[in-house]
């Protein structure tokens, strides 16, 4: 049976949310496992793995899990028919704030500790700042749209 066969929209939405959830939790699990591996190395080897490196690798997992919970709340509200409400706009803004704050913490840990040699890959945190700011900006646009909808409801 193909992955996306013809079915009603509710089943398509459920499958889409399920796939996104699996991807998100798999990514978060890799971060948790990497943190556990660093903890094990810190306890069993004499190389100087700092606690900051463990926290640095743990932050993206926390961001993903927290953002997933907030997004699940938004999807739950949309399923109930609560779309253009202040609660959804606040949740979207909180998702942006979580991503932005996580990026700031990672940047602080990277720049003010000496974990450069322990952290592989690209460490440009500007993309995380931009992503968090963009999501928070969408939340603010959502607030403006809600106010416009309320004004339109009053004029009709």
mmCIF file of N, CA, C and O in Angstrom, residues 1-19:
data_model
loop_
_atom_site.group_PDB
_atom_site.id
_atom_site.type_symbol
_atom_site.label_atom_id
_atom_site.label_comp_id
_atom_site.label_asym_id
_atom_site.label_seq_id
_atom_site.Cartn_x
_atom_site.Cartn_y
_atom_site.Cartn_z
ATOM 1 N N UNK A 1 0.854 -1.161 0.000
ATOM 2 C CA UNK A 1 0.000 0.000 0.000
ATOM 3 C C UNK A 1 0.910 1.237 0.000
ATOM 4 O O UNK A 1 1.811 1.340 0.821
ATOM 5 N N UNK A 2 0.669 2.196 -0.896
ATOM 6 C CA UNK A 2 1.521 3.391 -0.942
ATOM 7 C C UNK A 2 1.335 4.236 0.309
ATOM 8 O O UNK A 2 0.317 4.161 0.993
ATOM 9 N N UNK A 3 2.343 5.077 0.560
ATOM 10 C CA UNK A 3 2.328 5.909 1.760
ATOM 11 C C UNK A 3 1.207 6.941 1.712
ATOM 12 O O UNK A 3 0.522 7.169 2.691
ATOM 13 N N UNK A 4 0.998 7.555 0.554
ATOM 14 C CA UNK A 4 -0.014 8.611 0.431
ATOM 15 C C UNK A 4 -1.091 8.180 -0.565
ATOM 16 O O UNK A 4 -1.112 8.608 -1.696
ATOM 17 N N UNK A 5 -1.963 7.283 -0.159
ATOM 18 C CA UNK A 5 -3.071 6.909 -1.019
ATOM 19 C C UNK A 5 -4.233 7.851 -0.747
ATOM 20 O O UNK A 5 -4.230 8.615 0.216
ATOM 21 N N UNK A 6 -5.251 7.814 -1.600
ATOM 22 C CA UNK A 6 -6.381 8.737 -1.464
ATOM 23 C C UNK A 6 -7.184 8.394 -0.213
ATOM 24 O O UNK A 6 -7.557 7.259 0.017
ATOM 25 N N UNK A 7 -7.440 9.421 0.573
ATOM 26 C CA UNK A 7 -8.250 9.262 1.776
ATOM 27 C C UNK A 7 -8.766 10.635 2.183
ATOM 28 O O UNK A 7 -8.444 11.628 1.569
ATOM 29 N N UNK A 8 -9.494 10.698 3.246
ATOM 30 C CA UNK A 8 -10.053 11.980 3.644
ATOM 31 C C UNK A 8 -8.985 12.883 4.262
ATOM 32 O O UNK A 8 -7.886 12.443 4.600
ATOM 33 N N UNK A 9 -9.302 14.142 4.402
ATOM 34 C CA UNK A 9 -8.328 15.123 4.874
ATOM 35 C C UNK A 9 -7.900 14.889 6.313
ATOM 36 O O UNK A 9 -6.754 15.148 6.665
ATOM 37 N N UNK A 10 -8.777 14.401 7.141
ATOM 38 C CA UNK A 10 -8.427 14.160 8.543
ATOM 39 C C UNK A 10 -7.344 13.083 8.653
ATOM 40 O O UNK A 10 -6.388 13.243 9.408
ATOM 41 N N UNK A 11 -7.468 12.026 7.870
ATOM 42 C CA UNK A 11 -6.429 10.994 7.876
ATOM 43 C C UNK A 11 -5.111 11.535 7.337
ATOM 44 O O UNK A 11 -4.047 11.193 7.849
ATOM 45 N N UNK A 12 -5.157 12.382 6.322
ATOM 46 C CA UNK A 12 -3.936 12.973 5.768
ATOM 47 C C UNK A 12 -3.253 13.845 6.808
ATOM 48 O O UNK A 12 -2.033 13.807 6.953
ATOM 49 N N UNK A 13 -4.026 14.651 7.534
ATOM 50 C CA UNK A 13 -3.445 15.500 8.582
ATOM 51 C C UNK A 13 -2.823 14.659 9.687
ATOM 52 O O UNK A 13 -1.731 14.966 10.170
ATOM 53 N N UNK A 14 -3.501 13.615 10.092
ATOM 54 C CA UNK A 14 -2.966 12.747 11.144
ATOM 55 C C UNK A 14 -1.661 12.097 10.708
ATOM 56 O O UNK A 14 -0.710 12.024 11.477
ATOM 57 N N UNK A 15 -1.612 11.636 9.459
ATOM 58 C CA UNK A 15 -0.395 11.008 8.970
ATOM 59 C C UNK A 15 0.734 12.031 8.862
ATOM 60 O O UNK A 15 1.877 11.730 9.213
ATOM 61 N N UNK A 16 0.425 13.240 8.434
ATOM 62 C CA UNK A 16 1.427 14.291 8.338
ATOM 63 C C UNK A 16 1.994 14.637 9.709
ATOM 64 O O UNK A 16 3.209 14.726 9.892
ATOM 65 N N UNK A 17 1.120 14.787 10.696
ATOM 66 C CA UNK A 17 1.566 15.083 12.067
ATOM 67 C C UNK A 17 2.375 13.920 12.625
ATOM 68 O O UNK A 17 3.389 14.118 13.298
ATOM 69 N N UNK A 18 1.965 12.691 12.335
ATOM 70 C CA UNK A 18 2.701 11.526 12.800
ATOM 71 C C UNK A 18 4.111 11.489 12.210
ATOM 72 O O UNK A 18 5.090 11.262 12.929
ATOM 73 N N UNK A 19 4.233 11.758 10.914
ATOM 74 C CA UNK A 19 5.548 11.756 10.269
ATOM 75 C C UNK A 19 6.430 12.859 10.844
ATOM 76 O O UNK A 19 7.598 12.627 11.157
#
